[in-house]
Amino acid sequence: MKHIATLLFTFLVFGCANSISKETLDNLNGYWEIAEVEFSNGQRKTYTINPSVDYIELKEMKGFKKKMQPKFDGTYDTSNDAEHFILLEKEGVFLFSYKNDLSEWEEQIIALEENSFSIINEENITYTYKRYEPIKIE
């Protein structure tokens, strides 16, 4: 019950503050790295270097997220594992909705720009992503 109340409060606070539209959802496509995590107790962890990045592909409100390991030659290592999702719109709020053989969960998009986005999950943990820029070694 506590999680539901927290999630509803978050929907109200962030849902009214941000203007995320279907037109801006295409910004989710591409490679992303976690910049910061804010835990439910208010503590924050900032990431300066990530050994893996998330690749998101979205088409017609359906897509997948996949972990990728960038290599110095500009290519990526990955597995065939991917988390498939659908994007739901509920009262102007957009949610990643995941379902697999083991569980179901949702993450609310609370901010979305061309080079950054943030989501909050059901445990009230906020993840802020920035667009991944490959390291260039010359």
PDB file of C-alpha atoms in Angstrom:
ATOM      1  CA  MET A   1       0.000   0.000   0.000  1.00  0.00           C
ATOM      2  CA  LYS A   2       2.898   2.333   0.834  1.00  0.00           C
ATOM      3  CA  HIS A   3       4.374   1.809  -2.662  1.00  0.00           C
ATOM      4  CA  ILE A   4       1.053   2.617  -4.317  1.00  0.00           C
ATOM      5  CA  ALA A   5       0.663   5.843  -2.332  1.00  0.00           C
ATOM      6  CA  THR A   6       4.250   6.857  -3.134  1.00  0.00           C
ATOM      7  CA  LEU A   7       3.791   6.099  -6.820  1.00  0.00           C
ATOM      8  CA  LEU A   8       0.512   8.036  -6.979  1.00  0.00           C
ATOM      9  CA  PHE A   9       2.092  11.013  -5.234  1.00  0.00           C
ATOM     10  CA  THR A  10       4.987  10.884  -7.689  1.00  0.00           C
ATOM     11  CA  PHE A  11       2.549  10.783 -10.615  1.00  0.00           C
ATOM     12  CA  LEU A  12       0.820  13.902  -9.319  1.00  0.00           C
ATOM     13  CA  VAL A  13       3.989  15.868  -8.600  1.00  0.00           C
ATOM     14  CA  PHE A  14       5.966  14.983 -11.697  1.00  0.00           C
ATOM     15  CA  GLY A  15       3.084  14.386 -14.077  1.00  0.00           C
ATOM     16  CA  CYS A  16       1.949  17.968 -13.841  1.00  0.00           C
ATOM     17  CA  ALA A  17       5.454  19.447 -13.912  1.00  0.00           C
ATOM     18  CA  ASN A  18       6.764  17.901 -17.125  1.00  0.00           C
ATOM     19  CA  SER A  19       5.444  18.121 -20.630  1.00  0.00           C
ATOM     20  CA  ILE A  20       6.272  14.798 -22.205  1.00  0.00           C
ATOM     21  CA  SER A  21       4.381  14.170 -25.403  1.00  0.00           C
ATOM     22  CA  LYS A  22       4.170  11.304 -27.857  1.00  0.00           C
ATOM     23  CA  GLU A  23       6.221  13.401 -30.269  1.00  0.00           C
ATOM     24  CA  THR A  24       9.159  13.572 -27.844  1.00  0.00           C
ATOM     25  CA  LEU A  25       9.182   9.824 -27.118  1.00  0.00           C
ATOM     26  CA  ASP A  26      11.412   9.215 -30.158  1.00  0.00           C
ATOM     27  CA  ASN A  27      14.176  10.873 -28.114  1.00  0.00           C
ATOM     28  CA  LEU A  28      14.377   7.596 -26.158  1.00  0.00           C
ATOM     29  CA  ASN A  29      15.906   5.769 -29.127  1.00  0.00           C
ATOM     30  CA  GLY A  30      19.641   5.255 -28.889  1.00  0.00           C
ATOM     31  CA  TYR A  31      22.439   4.601 -26.439  1.00  0.00           C
ATOM     32  CA  TRP A  32      22.182   5.834 -22.850  1.00  0.00           C
ATOM     33  CA  GLU A  33      24.301   5.711 -19.725  1.00  0.00           C
ATOM     34  CA  ILE A  34      23.228   6.231 -16.139  1.00  0.00           C
ATOM     35  CA  ALA A  35      24.396   9.601 -14.837  1.00  0.00           C
ATOM     36  CA  GLU A  36      22.814   9.513 -11.384  1.00  0.00           C
ATOM     37  CA  VAL A  37      20.618   7.420  -9.119  1.00  0.00           C
ATOM     38  CA  GLU A  38      18.560   8.953  -6.330  1.00  0.00           C
ATOM     39  CA  PHE A  39      17.398   6.439  -3.759  1.00  0.00           C
ATOM     40  CA  SER A  40      14.110   6.606  -1.859  1.00  0.00           C
ATOM     41  CA  ASN A  41      15.934   7.871   1.263  1.00  0.00           C
ATOM     42  CA  GLY A  42      17.301  10.873  -0.670  1.00  0.00           C
ATOM     43  CA  GLN A  43      20.851   9.585  -1.071  1.00  0.00           C
ATOM     44  CA  ARG A  44      22.392  10.050  -4.508  1.00  0.00           C
ATOM     45  CA  LYS A  45      25.039   8.172  -6.418  1.00  0.00           C
ATOM     46  CA  THR A  46      26.712   9.822  -9.399  1.00  0.00           C
ATOM     47  CA  TYR A  47      28.271   7.749 -12.168  1.00  0.00           C
ATOM     48  CA  THR A  48      31.253   9.159 -14.043  1.00  0.00           C
ATOM     49  CA  ILE A  49      32.258   5.996 -15.920  1.00  0.00           C
ATOM     50  CA  ASN A  50      29.958   3.152 -16.928  1.00  0.00           C
ATOM     51  CA  PRO A  51      31.198  -0.241 -18.132  1.00  0.00           C
ATOM     52  CA  SER A  52      27.886  -0.776 -19.901  1.00  0.00           C
ATOM     53  CA  VAL A  53      25.259   1.376 -21.578  1.00  0.00           C
ATOM     54  CA  ASP A  54      21.595   0.803 -22.318  1.00  0.00           C
ATOM     55  CA  TYR A  55      20.397   0.647 -25.890  1.00  0.00           C
ATOM     56  CA  ILE A  56      16.718   1.560 -26.278  1.00  0.00           C
ATOM     57  CA  GLU A  57      14.710   0.945 -29.409  1.00  0.00           C
ATOM     58  CA  LEU A  58      11.125   2.205 -29.565  1.00  0.00           C
ATOM     59  CA  LYS A  59       8.626   1.847 -32.409  1.00  0.00           C
ATOM     60  CA  GLU A  60       4.908   2.511 -32.125  1.00  0.00           C
ATOM     61  CA  MET A  61       4.871   2.452 -28.306  1.00  0.00           C
ATOM     62  CA  LYS A  62       6.660  -0.925 -28.131  1.00  0.00           C
ATOM     63  CA  GLY A  63      10.337  -1.594 -27.766  1.00  0.00           C
ATOM     64  CA  PHE A  64      13.201  -3.117 -25.879  1.00  0.00           C
ATOM     65  CA  LYS A  65      16.108  -2.133 -23.665  1.00  0.00           C
ATOM     66  CA  LYS A  66      19.399  -3.993 -23.914  1.00  0.00           C
ATOM     67  CA  LYS A  67      22.723  -3.789 -22.048  1.00  0.00           C
ATOM     68  CA  MET A  68      25.719  -3.091 -24.275  1.00  0.00           C
ATOM     69  CA  GLN A  69      29.439  -2.989 -23.499  1.00  0.00           C
ATOM     70  CA  PRO A  70      31.223  -0.383 -25.621  1.00  0.00           C
ATOM     71  CA  LYS A  71      34.596  -1.303 -27.087  1.00  0.00           C
ATOM     72  CA  PHE A  72      37.416   1.076 -27.984  1.00  0.00           C
ATOM     73  CA  ASP A  73      36.975   0.427 -31.707  1.00  0.00           C
ATOM     74  CA  GLY A  74      33.447   1.883 -31.639  1.00  0.00           C
ATOM     75  CA  THR A  75      31.618  -1.469 -31.650  1.00  0.00           C
ATOM     76  CA  TYR A  76      29.643  -3.075 -28.827  1.00  0.00           C
ATOM     77  CA  ASP A  77      29.528  -6.444 -27.126  1.00  0.00           C
ATOM     78  CA  THR A  78      26.117  -7.673 -26.096  1.00  0.00           C
ATOM     79  CA  SER A  79      24.070 -10.771 -25.508  1.00  0.00           C
ATOM     80  CA  ASN A  80      20.708 -11.722 -26.964  1.00  0.00           C
ATOM     81  CA  ASP A  81      19.003 -10.768 -23.691  1.00  0.00           C
ATOM     82  CA  ALA A  82      16.667  -7.793 -23.883  1.00  0.00           C
ATOM     83  CA  GLU A  83      13.894  -6.408 -21.699  1.00  0.00           C
ATOM     84  CA  HIS A  84      10.845  -5.871 -23.898  1.00  0.00           C
ATOM     85  CA  PHE A  85       8.397  -3.154 -22.902  1.00  0.00           C
ATOM     86  CA  ILE A  86       5.349  -1.280 -24.010  1.00  0.00           C
ATOM     87  CA  LEU A  87       4.874   2.404 -23.318  1.00  0.00           C
ATOM     88  CA  LEU A  88       1.569   3.197 -21.676  1.00  0.00           C
ATOM     89  CA  GLU A  89      -0.003   6.613 -21.414  1.00  0.00           C
ATOM     90  CA  LYS A  90      -2.146   7.101 -18.327  1.00  0.00           C
ATOM     91  CA  GLU A  91      -3.616  10.549 -17.736  1.00  0.00           C
ATOM     92  CA  GLY A  92      -0.748  12.274 -19.524  1.00  0.00           C
ATOM     93  CA  VAL A  93       1.937  10.205 -17.807  1.00  0.00           C
ATOM     94  CA  PHE A  94       4.091   7.765 -19.768  1.00  0.00           C
ATOM     95  CA  LEU A  95       5.137   4.443 -18.262  1.00  0.00           C
ATOM     96  CA  PHE A  96       7.539   1.748 -19.349  1.00  0.00           C
ATOM     97  CA  SER A  97       5.622  -1.466 -18.678  1.00  0.00           C
ATOM     98  CA  TYR A  98       7.759  -4.605 -18.497  1.00  0.00           C
ATOM     99  CA  LYS A  99       6.601  -8.201 -18.212  1.00  0.00           C
ATOM    100  CA  ASN A 100       8.637 -11.402 -18.342  1.00  0.00           C
ATOM    101  CA  ASP A 101       8.322 -14.950 -17.035  1.00  0.00           C
ATOM    102  CA  LEU A 102       9.480 -13.896 -13.558  1.00  0.00           C
ATOM    103  CA  SER A 103       7.879 -10.518 -12.890  1.00  0.00           C
ATOM    104  CA  GLU A 104       6.052  -7.388 -14.012  1.00  0.00           C
ATOM    105  CA  TRP A 105       7.003  -3.800 -13.247  1.00  0.00           C
ATOM    106  CA  GLU A 106       6.563  -0.227 -14.393  1.00  0.00           C
ATOM    107  CA  GLU A 107       8.804   2.817 -14.545  1.00  0.00           C
ATOM    108  CA  GLN A 108       7.435   6.328 -15.002  1.00  0.00           C
ATOM    109  CA  ILE A 109       9.192   8.762 -17.324  1.00  0.00           C
ATOM    110  CA  ILE A 110       9.468  11.962 -15.309  1.00  0.00           C
ATOM    111  CA  ALA A 111      11.681  13.983 -17.673  1.00  0.00           C
ATOM    112  CA  LEU A 112      12.626  13.585 -21.317  1.00  0.00           C
ATOM    113  CA  GLU A 113      14.867  15.737 -23.459  1.00  0.00           C
ATOM    114  CA  GLU A 114      17.030  15.053 -26.485  1.00  0.00           C
ATOM    115  CA  ASN A 115      20.138  14.211 -24.433  1.00  0.00           C
ATOM    116  CA  SER A 116      18.742  13.160 -21.062  1.00  0.00           C
ATOM    117  CA  PHE A 117      15.804  11.469 -19.416  1.00  0.00           C
ATOM    118  CA  SER A 118      14.745  10.330 -15.951  1.00  0.00           C
ATOM    119  CA  ILE A 119      12.550   7.523 -14.732  1.00  0.00           C
ATOM    120  CA  ILE A 120      11.229   6.581 -11.328  1.00  0.00           C
ATOM    121  CA  ASN A 121      10.431   2.995 -10.427  1.00  0.00           C
ATOM    122  CA  GLU A 122       7.961   1.401  -8.042  1.00  0.00           C
ATOM    123  CA  GLU A 123      10.546   1.488  -5.213  1.00  0.00           C
ATOM    124  CA  ASN A 124      10.745   5.287  -5.607  1.00  0.00           C
ATOM    125  CA  ILE A 125      14.286   5.144  -7.036  1.00  0.00           C
ATOM    126  CA  THR A 126      15.014   7.735  -9.717  1.00  0.00           C
ATOM    127  CA  TYR A 127      17.450   6.994 -12.535  1.00  0.00           C
ATOM    128  CA  THR A 128      18.773   9.874 -14.606  1.00  0.00           C
ATOM    129  CA  TYR A 129      20.306   8.950 -17.945  1.00  0.00           C
ATOM    130  CA  LYS A 130      22.443  10.949 -20.334  1.00  0.00           C
ATOM    131  CA  ARG A 131      22.998  10.192 -23.979  1.00  0.00           C
ATOM    132  CA  TYR A 132      26.079   8.034 -24.409  1.00  0.00           C
ATOM    133  CA  GLU A 133      28.975   9.512 -26.312  1.00  0.00           C
ATOM    134  CA  PRO A 134      31.619   6.967 -27.355  1.00  0.00           C
ATOM    135  CA  ILE A 135      35.170   7.481 -26.180  1.00  0.00           C
ATOM    136  CA  LYS A 136      37.311   8.481 -29.128  1.00  0.00           C
ATOM    137  CA  ILE A 137      40.884   7.237 -29.102  1.00  0.00           C
ATOM    138  CA  GLU A 138      43.036   8.543 -31.892  1.00  0.00           C
TER     139      GLU A 138
END
